[in-house]
Short mmCIF file of C-alpha atoms and ligand atoms in Angstrom, two decimals:
data_model
loop_
_atom_site.label_atom_id
_atom_site.label_comp_id
_atom_site.label_asym_id
_atom_site.label_seq_id
_atom_site.Cartn_x
_atom_site.Cartn_y
_atom_site.Cartn_z
CA MET C 1 259.13 257.61 147.60
CA GLU C 2 257.11 256.45 144.63
CA ALA C 3 253.50 257.60 144.52
CA ALA C 4 251.14 254.80 145.47
CA PRO C 5 249.03 253.58 142.55
CA ALA C 6 245.42 254.70 142.55
CA SER C 7 244.26 251.19 143.33
CA ALA C 8 246.32 251.06 146.54
CA ILE C 9 245.08 254.49 147.65
CA HIS C 10 241.51 253.39 147.04
CA ALA C 11 241.97 250.13 148.89
CA SER C 12 243.59 251.77 151.90
CA SER C 13 240.82 254.36 152.05
CA GLN C 14 238.43 251.46 152.64
CA GLY C 15 240.52 250.37 155.60
CA ASN C 16 241.40 246.83 156.39
CA SER C 17 238.05 245.14 155.85
CA TRP C 18 238.36 242.00 153.79
CA VAL C 19 236.70 243.81 150.89
CA ALA C 20 239.63 246.23 150.82
CA ARG C 21 242.10 243.39 151.24
CA SER C 22 240.42 241.57 148.35
CA LEU C 23 241.00 244.54 146.03
CA ARG C 24 244.68 244.51 146.97
CA ALA C 25 245.29 240.77 146.91
CA VAL C 26 242.75 239.17 144.58
CA TRP C 27 242.66 239.85 140.85
CA HIS C 28 238.95 239.38 140.20
CA PRO C 29 237.75 237.58 137.04
CA CYS C 30 235.98 239.30 134.17
CA THR C 31 236.52 242.62 135.94
CA GLN C 32 238.13 245.96 135.24
CA MET C 33 239.59 246.32 138.74
CA LYS C 34 239.47 250.13 138.52
CA HIS C 35 235.67 250.05 138.39
CA HIS C 36 235.76 248.91 142.01
CA GLU C 37 236.97 252.37 142.98
CA ARG C 38 233.30 253.33 142.62
CA ILE C 39 231.42 250.04 142.83
CA PRO C 40 231.87 248.12 146.07
CA LEU C 41 232.57 244.39 146.02
CA LEU C 42 229.86 242.32 147.63
CA PRO C 43 231.38 240.40 150.52
CA ILE C 44 229.60 237.04 150.81
CA ALA C 45 229.86 235.60 154.29
CA ARG C 46 227.59 232.57 153.92
CA ALA C 47 224.80 231.16 151.77
CA GLN C 48 221.72 229.04 152.28
CA GLY C 49 219.18 227.88 149.72
CA ALA C 50 218.66 230.59 147.11
CA TRP C 51 220.15 233.25 149.39
CA LEU C 52 223.57 234.83 149.71
CA TYR C 53 224.30 236.69 152.97
CA ASP C 54 226.78 239.55 153.16
CA ALA C 55 229.08 240.40 156.04
CA ASP C 56 226.41 242.61 157.64
CA GLY C 57 223.75 239.88 157.44
CA ARG C 58 221.88 241.44 154.48
CA ARG C 59 220.58 238.82 152.07
CA TYR C 60 220.43 238.70 148.27
CA LEU C 61 218.52 236.23 146.15
CA ASP C 62 220.98 234.44 143.86
CA GLY C 63 219.16 235.22 140.62
CA ILE C 64 221.93 233.86 138.38
CA SER C 65 222.86 230.70 140.30
CA SER C 66 226.32 232.07 141.13
CA TRP C 67 227.36 232.28 137.47
CA TRP C 68 225.07 229.45 136.33
CA VAL C 69 226.59 226.71 138.49
CA ASN C 70 224.15 226.25 141.36
CA LEU C 71 221.16 223.93 140.85
CA PHE C 72 219.58 223.02 144.18
CA GLY C 73 220.50 226.01 146.32
CA HIS C 74 223.48 226.68 148.53
CA ALA C 75 224.42 224.42 151.43
CA HIS C 76 222.02 221.69 150.36
CA PRO C 77 221.83 219.16 153.21
CA ALA C 78 222.05 216.07 150.96
CA ILE C 79 225.06 217.31 148.97
CA ASN C 80 226.74 218.51 152.17
CA ALA C 81 226.25 215.09 153.78
CA ALA C 82 227.63 213.28 150.72
CA LEU C 83 230.73 215.47 150.77
CA VAL C 84 231.30 214.98 154.50
CA ASP C 85 231.06 211.23 153.97
CA GLN C 86 233.46 211.37 151.03
CA LEU C 87 235.94 213.49 153.02
CA GLY C 88 236.19 210.75 155.60
CA THR C 89 236.79 208.12 152.91
CA LEU C 90 238.93 209.42 150.04
CA GLU C 91 239.60 213.07 149.29
CA HIS C 92 241.69 212.50 146.17
CA ALA C 93 243.70 209.92 144.30
CA MET C 94 245.18 210.14 140.82
CA LEU C 95 243.14 208.68 137.96
CA ALA C 96 246.03 207.46 135.79
CA GLY C 97 246.75 203.87 136.70
CA CYS C 98 244.29 204.10 139.63
CA THR C 99 240.54 204.32 139.80
CA HIS C 100 237.89 205.00 142.43
CA GLU C 101 234.21 204.40 142.94
CA PRO C 102 232.93 208.02 142.62
CA ALA C 103 234.52 208.47 139.16
CA VAL C 104 233.25 205.10 137.93
CA ALA C 105 229.74 205.61 139.27
CA LEU C 106 229.51 209.11 137.80
CA ALA C 107 230.80 208.01 134.38
CA GLU C 108 228.23 205.17 134.31
CA ARG C 109 225.34 207.35 135.37
CA LEU C 110 226.15 210.11 132.86
CA SER C 111 226.43 207.52 130.12
CA ALA C 112 223.04 206.08 131.09
CA LEU C 113 221.56 209.57 130.87
CA THR C 114 222.60 209.65 127.20
CA GLY C 115 220.88 206.32 126.59
CA GLY C 116 224.31 204.70 126.58
CA MET C 117 225.22 206.53 123.37
CA LEU C 118 228.01 208.58 124.95
CA GLY C 119 229.63 205.94 127.05
CA HIS C 120 233.15 207.20 127.78
CA ALA C 121 233.75 209.96 130.32
CA PHE C 122 236.96 212.00 130.27
CA PHE C 123 237.17 214.20 133.38
CA ALA C 124 238.65 217.67 133.88
CA SER C 125 237.89 220.53 136.24
CA ASP C 126 236.61 223.49 134.25
CA GLY C 127 234.47 224.11 131.21
CA ALA C 128 237.22 225.58 129.06
CA SER C 129 239.34 222.47 129.61
CA ALA C 130 236.44 220.25 128.57
CA VAL C 131 236.26 222.22 125.32
CA GLU C 132 240.03 221.86 124.80
CA ILE C 133 239.69 218.11 125.35
CA ALA C 134 236.79 217.77 122.89
CA LEU C 135 238.71 219.68 120.19
CA LYS C 136 241.87 217.62 120.72
CA MET C 137 239.87 214.38 120.71
CA SER C 138 238.19 215.23 117.43
CA PHE C 139 241.43 216.21 115.73
CA HIS C 140 243.26 213.15 117.04
CA PHE C 141 240.36 210.85 116.10
CA TRP C 142 240.61 211.90 112.46
CA ARG C 143 244.39 211.40 112.45
CA ASN C 144 244.02 207.94 113.99
CA SER C 145 241.37 207.20 111.36
CA GLY C 146 243.61 208.01 108.41
CA ARG C 147 242.07 211.45 107.79
CA PRO C 148 244.89 213.74 109.03
CA ALA C 149 243.72 216.60 106.78
CA LYS C 150 240.69 217.15 108.98
CA GLN C 151 242.14 219.79 111.30
CA GLU C 152 239.77 222.75 111.15
CA PHE C 153 237.04 223.72 113.57
CA VAL C 154 233.76 225.55 113.07
CA CYS C 155 232.05 227.69 115.66
CA VAL C 156 228.77 229.57 115.66
CA GLU C 157 228.62 233.34 115.56
CA GLN C 158 228.31 234.84 119.08
CA GLY C 159 229.14 231.46 120.62
CA TYR C 160 231.09 231.16 123.85
CA HIS C 161 233.18 228.16 124.87
CA GLY C 162 235.60 229.38 127.52
CA GLU C 163 238.72 231.49 127.68
CA THR C 164 241.80 229.31 127.46
CA LEU C 165 243.51 229.79 124.10
CA GLY C 166 242.01 226.76 122.33
CA ALA C 167 238.53 227.48 123.65
CA LEU C 168 238.87 231.18 122.80
CA GLY C 169 239.71 230.14 119.24
CA VAL C 170 236.13 228.83 118.88
CA THR C 171 234.59 231.67 120.89
CA ASP C 172 233.03 234.62 119.08
CA VAL C 173 233.09 237.52 121.51
CA ALA C 174 234.48 240.64 119.84
CA LEU C 175 236.12 241.99 123.00
CA PHE C 176 238.13 238.80 123.52
CA ARG C 177 238.88 238.25 119.84
CA ASP C 178 240.20 241.78 119.53
CA ALA C 179 242.35 241.51 122.65
CA TYR C 180 243.86 238.05 122.11
CA GLY C 181 243.28 237.41 118.40
CA PRO C 182 246.97 237.15 117.48
CA LEU C 183 247.36 234.22 119.89
CA LEU C 184 244.50 232.20 118.50
CA ARG C 185 244.15 229.54 115.83
CA GLN C 186 241.21 230.91 113.89
CA ALA C 187 238.11 228.80 113.38
CA HIS C 188 235.42 229.08 110.70
CA ARG C 189 232.43 231.05 111.92
CA VAL C 190 228.89 230.29 110.73
CA ALA C 191 225.74 232.38 111.21
CA SER C 192 223.93 232.24 114.53
CA PRO C 193 220.45 230.67 114.51
CA ASP C 194 219.37 233.28 117.11
CA ALA C 195 215.57 233.47 116.90
CA ARG C 196 215.71 237.26 117.35
CA ARG C 197 217.10 237.40 113.82
CA ALA C 198 213.89 236.09 112.29
CA LEU C 199 212.77 238.55 109.63
CA PRO C 200 209.22 239.93 109.71
CA GLY C 201 206.87 237.03 108.93
CA GLU C 202 209.54 234.42 109.67
CA THR C 203 209.40 231.88 112.49
CA ALA C 204 212.30 230.86 114.73
CA ALA C 205 212.51 227.68 112.63
CA ASP C 206 212.94 229.83 109.49
CA ALA C 207 215.82 231.70 111.14
CA ALA C 208 217.36 228.33 112.04
CA ALA C 209 216.95 227.06 108.46
CA ARG C 210 218.69 230.16 107.13
CA ALA C 211 221.61 229.65 109.54
CA LEU C 212 221.84 226.00 108.46
CA ARG C 213 222.32 227.01 104.84
CA ASP C 214 225.49 228.78 105.95
CA VAL C 215 226.78 225.57 107.55
CA ALA C 216 225.83 223.50 104.49
CA ALA C 217 227.77 225.83 102.19
CA LEU C 218 230.86 225.68 104.39
CA PHE C 219 230.73 221.88 104.73
CA GLU C 220 230.31 221.53 100.94
CA ALA C 221 233.38 223.65 100.37
CA ARG C 222 235.67 222.44 103.16
CA GLY C 223 234.18 219.30 104.70
CA ASP C 224 237.35 217.33 103.96
CA ALA C 225 239.39 219.72 106.09
CA ILE C 226 236.90 220.17 108.93
CA ALA C 227 237.17 218.04 112.07
CA ALA C 228 234.27 219.36 114.15
CA ILE C 229 231.67 222.02 114.73
CA ILE C 230 230.99 223.19 118.28
CA VAL C 231 227.59 224.48 119.31
CA GLU C 232 225.71 225.56 122.44
CA PRO C 233 222.39 223.70 122.11
CA LEU C 234 219.20 225.85 122.37
CA VAL C 235 220.69 228.83 124.24
CA GLN C 236 223.87 230.76 123.51
CA CYS C 237 224.09 231.93 127.09
CA ALA C 238 227.10 234.24 127.17
CA ALA C 239 225.85 235.97 124.00
CA GLY C 240 222.97 237.26 126.12
CA MET C 241 220.68 234.22 126.29
CA ALA C 242 220.25 234.01 122.51
CA MET C 243 217.74 231.20 121.96
CA HIS C 244 217.15 229.13 118.84
CA ASP C 245 214.77 226.53 117.50
CA ALA C 246 215.64 222.87 118.11
CA ALA C 247 215.34 222.32 114.34
CA TYR C 248 218.79 223.92 114.08
CA LEU C 249 220.33 221.03 116.03
CA ARG C 250 218.52 218.43 113.92
CA GLY C 251 219.77 220.10 110.76
CA LEU C 252 223.28 220.32 112.13
CA ARG C 253 223.25 216.63 113.05
CA ALA C 254 222.23 215.72 109.50
CA LEU C 255 224.92 217.92 107.93
CA CYS C 256 227.57 216.48 110.26
CA ASP C 257 226.56 212.94 109.29
CA ARG C 258 226.57 213.76 105.58
CA HIS C 259 230.01 215.39 105.63
CA GLY C 260 231.78 213.35 108.31
CA VAL C 261 232.16 216.21 110.79
CA HIS C 262 231.97 215.75 114.56
CA MET C 263 229.20 217.55 116.37
CA ILE C 264 230.47 218.84 119.73
CA ALA C 265 227.62 219.92 122.01
CA ASP C 266 228.80 222.38 124.64
CA GLU C 267 226.17 221.89 127.35
CA ILE C 268 228.39 223.39 130.03
CA ALA C 269 225.73 226.02 130.77
CA VAL C 270 222.55 224.44 129.37
CA GLY C 271 222.89 220.88 130.68
CA PHE C 272 221.29 219.53 133.87
CA GLY C 273 217.79 220.79 133.27
CA ARG C 274 218.36 224.46 132.49
CA THR C 275 216.46 224.32 129.21
CA GLY C 276 213.61 222.18 130.53
CA SER C 277 214.99 218.78 129.45
CA PHE C 278 217.88 217.10 131.26
CA PHE C 279 220.19 217.76 128.31
CA ALA C 280 219.28 220.51 125.85
CA HIS C 281 220.04 218.39 122.75
CA GLU C 282 217.28 215.94 123.77
CA GLN C 283 214.72 218.49 122.58
CA ALA C 284 216.00 217.99 119.05
CA GLY C 285 215.84 214.20 119.34
CA ILE C 286 219.54 213.85 118.51
CA ARG C 287 222.83 212.97 120.21
CA PRO C 288 226.10 214.79 119.58
CA ASP C 289 229.40 212.94 119.02
CA LEU C 290 231.06 214.69 121.94
CA LEU C 291 229.27 216.30 124.87
CA CYS C 292 230.94 218.85 127.20
CA LEU C 293 229.48 219.26 130.68
CA SER C 294 230.49 221.35 133.68
CA LYS C 295 228.92 224.18 135.76
CA GLY C 296 225.79 222.52 137.24
CA ILE C 297 227.36 219.06 137.17
CA SER C 298 228.50 219.28 140.80
CA GLY C 299 225.42 221.21 141.91
CA GLY C 300 227.59 224.32 142.02
CA TYR C 301 229.87 222.92 144.73
CA LEU C 302 233.22 222.00 143.21
CA PRO C 303 235.10 222.46 139.93
CA LEU C 304 234.36 219.50 137.68
CA SER C 305 233.90 219.00 133.95
CA VAL C 306 233.59 216.02 131.68
CA VAL C 307 233.61 215.16 127.98
CA LEU C 308 231.40 212.24 127.01
CA SER C 309 232.18 210.49 123.75
CA ARG C 310 230.72 207.83 121.47
CA ASP C 311 232.18 204.32 121.24
CA ALA C 312 233.45 205.00 117.71
CA ILE C 313 235.58 207.89 118.95
CA HIS C 314 236.90 206.05 122.00
CA ASP C 315 237.68 202.93 119.96
CA ALA C 316 239.79 204.82 117.43
CA PHE C 317 242.30 205.49 120.22
CA TYR C 318 242.37 201.88 121.51
CA ASP C 319 245.72 200.46 120.43
CA ASP C 320 249.11 199.18 121.61
CA ASP C 321 250.74 202.42 120.50
CA VAL C 322 250.93 205.13 123.22
CA ALA C 323 250.88 207.91 120.62
CA ARG C 324 247.50 206.69 119.33
CA GLY C 325 246.08 207.05 122.84
CA PHE C 326 244.45 210.30 123.90
CA LEU C 327 247.19 212.56 125.22
CA HIS C 328 245.78 214.82 127.89
CA SER C 329 246.41 214.81 131.60
CA HIS C 330 245.31 216.94 134.51
CA SER C 331 246.38 216.54 138.13
CA TYR C 332 242.93 216.65 139.71
CA THR C 333 241.10 214.72 136.99
CA GLY C 334 238.10 212.83 138.39
CA ASN C 335 238.54 214.31 141.88
CA PRO C 336 236.45 212.08 144.21
CA LEU C 337 234.95 214.98 146.19
CA ALA C 338 233.76 216.71 143.00
CA CYS C 339 232.44 213.41 141.58
CA ARG C 340 230.62 212.70 144.83
CA ALA C 341 228.98 216.15 144.74
CA ALA C 342 227.89 215.32 141.18
CA LEU C 343 226.49 211.94 142.27
CA ALA C 344 224.52 213.61 145.08
CA THR C 345 223.22 216.11 142.51
CA LEU C 346 222.07 213.28 140.22
CA ASP C 347 220.43 211.62 143.25
CA LEU C 348 218.31 214.77 143.69
CA PHE C 349 217.21 214.58 140.05
CA GLU C 350 216.23 210.93 140.61
CA ALA C 351 214.48 211.42 143.93
CA HIS C 352 212.23 214.25 142.72
CA ASP C 353 210.65 215.08 139.39
CA VAL C 354 212.83 218.18 139.12
CA LEU C 355 212.01 218.94 135.50
CA ALA C 356 208.24 218.87 136.07
CA ALA C 357 208.54 220.96 139.26
CA ASN C 358 210.71 223.44 137.37
CA GLN C 359 208.15 223.72 134.60
CA ALA C 360 205.60 224.96 137.14
CA ARG C 361 208.15 227.07 139.04
CA PHE C 362 209.40 228.89 135.96
CA ASP C 363 205.88 229.24 134.53
CA ALA C 364 205.11 231.14 137.73
CA LEU C 365 208.20 233.30 137.40
CA ALA C 366 207.35 234.05 133.76
CA ALA C 367 203.79 234.96 134.78
CA ARG C 368 205.11 237.46 137.34
CA LEU C 369 207.20 239.10 134.62
CA SER C 370 204.52 238.98 131.93
CA GLY C 371 203.77 242.70 132.33
CA LEU C 372 207.18 243.43 130.84
CA ALA C 373 206.08 242.02 127.49
CA THR C 374 204.25 245.26 126.75
CA HIS C 375 206.76 247.56 128.49
CA PRO C 376 207.79 250.26 125.98
CA ARG C 377 211.49 249.78 126.79
CA VAL C 378 211.52 245.97 126.73
CA GLU C 379 211.82 243.71 123.69
CA HIS C 380 212.34 240.01 122.97
CA MET C 381 210.88 238.60 126.19
CA ARG C 382 211.94 234.99 125.94
CA ARG C 383 212.22 231.81 127.87
CA CYS C 384 213.78 228.39 127.49
CA GLY C 385 213.01 226.12 130.45
CA ALA C 386 214.60 227.66 133.54
CA ILE C 387 216.18 230.59 131.68
CA LEU C 388 214.23 233.86 131.25
CA ALA C 389 215.55 236.92 129.45
CA PHE C 390 214.58 240.21 127.89
CA ASP C 391 216.41 243.02 126.11
CA VAL C 392 216.19 246.63 127.21
CA VAL C 393 215.79 249.31 124.54
CA LEU C 394 218.42 252.01 125.07
CA ASP C 395 218.89 254.61 122.36
CA ASP C 396 221.78 256.42 123.96
CA ASP C 397 225.28 255.00 123.54
CA ARG C 398 226.44 255.97 127.01
CA ALA C 399 223.32 254.48 128.58
CA ARG C 400 224.03 251.22 126.74
CA ARG C 401 227.60 251.07 128.02
CA GLY C 402 226.70 251.69 131.64
CA PHE C 403 223.48 249.70 131.70
CA ALA C 404 224.64 246.34 133.05
CA ARG C 405 226.57 247.76 135.99
CA CYS C 406 223.85 250.26 136.86
CA TYR C 407 221.18 247.55 136.72
CA ALA C 408 223.24 245.18 138.88
CA ARG C 409 223.61 247.90 141.53
CA HIS C 410 219.87 248.59 141.61
CA ALA C 411 219.09 244.86 141.68
CA LEU C 412 221.30 244.39 144.74
CA ALA C 413 219.56 247.31 146.43
CA ALA C 414 216.28 245.55 145.68
CA GLY C 415 217.60 242.30 147.18
CA ALA C 416 218.72 240.21 144.19
CA LEU C 417 222.05 239.30 142.61
CA LEU C 418 221.56 239.88 138.86
CA ARG C 419 224.22 240.67 136.25
CA PRO C 420 222.86 241.67 132.85
CA ILE C 421 224.91 240.87 129.74
CA GLY C 422 225.06 244.11 127.76
CA ARG C 423 221.44 245.25 127.57
CA THR C 424 220.04 241.76 128.14
CA VAL C 425 218.59 241.09 131.58
CA TYR C 426 218.25 237.42 132.43
CA LEU C 427 217.02 235.36 135.35
CA MET C 428 218.56 231.94 135.89
CA PRO C 429 217.98 231.14 139.56
CA PRO C 430 218.51 227.77 141.30
CA TYR C 431 215.72 225.19 141.10
CA VAL C 432 214.48 225.86 144.63
CA LEU C 433 212.48 229.10 144.61
CA ASP C 434 209.14 228.98 146.43
CA ASP C 435 206.23 231.29 145.56
CA GLU C 436 207.43 234.04 147.87
CA GLU C 437 210.96 233.94 146.46
CA ILE C 438 209.60 233.94 142.90
CA GLY C 439 207.68 237.11 143.74
CA LEU C 440 210.74 238.70 145.36
CA LEU C 441 212.97 237.91 142.39
CA ALA C 442 210.48 239.16 139.80
CA GLY C 443 209.84 242.27 141.89
CA ALA C 444 213.55 243.02 142.24
CA ALA C 445 214.12 242.53 138.51
CA MET C 446 211.31 244.95 137.61
CA GLU C 447 212.24 247.51 140.26
CA ALA C 448 215.87 247.49 139.11
CA LEU C 449 214.69 248.04 135.54
CA GLU C 450 212.62 251.12 136.44
CA ARG C 451 215.36 252.62 138.61
CA THR C 452 218.02 252.01 135.98
CA LEU C 453 215.87 253.59 133.24
CA ASP C 454 215.09 256.58 135.51
CA GLU C 455 218.76 257.03 136.27
CA SER C 456 219.91 256.79 132.66
CA ASP C 457 217.08 259.04 131.41
CA ALA C 458 217.95 261.60 134.10
CA ARG C 459 221.59 261.45 133.12
CA ILE C 460 220.77 261.86 129.43
CA SER C 461 218.49 264.87 130.02
CA ALA C 462 221.06 266.46 132.38
CA HIS C 463 223.67 265.90 129.70
CA THR C 464 221.45 267.35 126.98
CA MET C 465 220.82 270.44 129.07
CA GLU C 466 224.53 271.06 129.73
C1 LIG M 501 230.98 228.86 131.22
C2 LIG M 501 231.05 228.23 129.90
C3 LIG M 501 232.26 227.66 129.44
C4 LIG M 501 233.55 227.74 130.20
O1 LIG M 501 233.49 227.11 131.45
P1 LIG M 501 234.56 227.53 132.56
O2 LIG M 501 234.36 226.55 133.66
O3 LIG M 501 234.21 228.93 132.95
O4 LIG M 501 235.89 227.44 131.92
C5 LIG M 501 232.24 227.04 128.20
N1 LIG M 501 231.13 226.97 127.47
C6 LIG M 501 229.97 227.49 127.88
C7 LIG M 501 228.75 227.35 127.02
C8 LIG M 501 229.89 228.15 129.10
O5 LIG M 501 228.74 228.73 129.49
#
């Protein structure tokens, strides 16, 4: 008999609980499955408001909005009711040749939120697909407009736009680029405007201006061959909540106009109030040519994404010829349940002054964490709207590698779901925390930091003594 693989032995040693069954049957995302030999999976049985409950009834504050998707808490009564109503009416119908009220209403309301500037909604289900669609639209627009040479894309250093092959091609994460590089169509990469890169005496706006000079040089040299630049407005989230000055977006808009390059704003993570304004690009007083939205769009309920485009882009496809039309289809495009969850989410924004309430809520959270600003092992305390982050100073290589997982474990023990990115700890909870929950989250984040530093310092000194 063949020896059972280590993973099977591990899973069977945990018996037949559904955690063990998950490790056998489910290939978890963004995960080295072997790490779960030592780190248990967290079995979520139910969720309510900001809280996730495990199978034993223990609760964890969802400090990262379940991977940045949740806005108004779990099991929100208004979104639940809208979905129940929609289930009894129309669960799904195709959107080619047919149409339905939820898709139309959502397209109209999203357009209105852009002041009518981005009036055409193309639906998909995930963020990466929205990015694929925006890239294809830009390329095809230029071909339809008699500029077929414009085929190249530009992305920003340390940017993240999803993990399908087209989206990975404009994503700058070394791990992914190294693993899948040979499969990708390479894009130009320009300097990140990350405010942490400001030199001594420089402001965040100076760092942005320096990054813009890189874009200007590239557009001067290759503008005729470039179709679009894709950017995450204000916060490069997956890079570790790298924040930049809004002046960068204004400068980018001007360069795009001068050189005839589309500006694609990827607001998949930063849209829907995360940065303090409804859309992040509003803080720069500009509109992109194409806007990608997903994650919070359905309140964190159902997979839904959308690309919003300007009239000029839409109109370049409007023709008798099928091949001049936009060629992209997806079975579940515009799914009525997902659109209805999105409409209920927009209703919540309209019924309450969410952005003003969040300003106060996240001011309070920042105040609770303010002691960290002078912590000897913390640097770059930063905030953009409802996103707070800081970097942890770790001199030892091994400590750096193990930091995120170690911190996540201590955070869970302290009652919060937090997943640092590298040595960056960030808090991005749903927009529902009350004072007590704000205190609990801040307390858990600080306790996890101390315990993680103690553990890594102990390990380093034990190692040094060996
Ligand atoms: C999450 C994310 C994506 C990809 O969205 P998926 O739904 O995970 O495919 C793209 N861009 C940004 C900025 C994101 O944060």
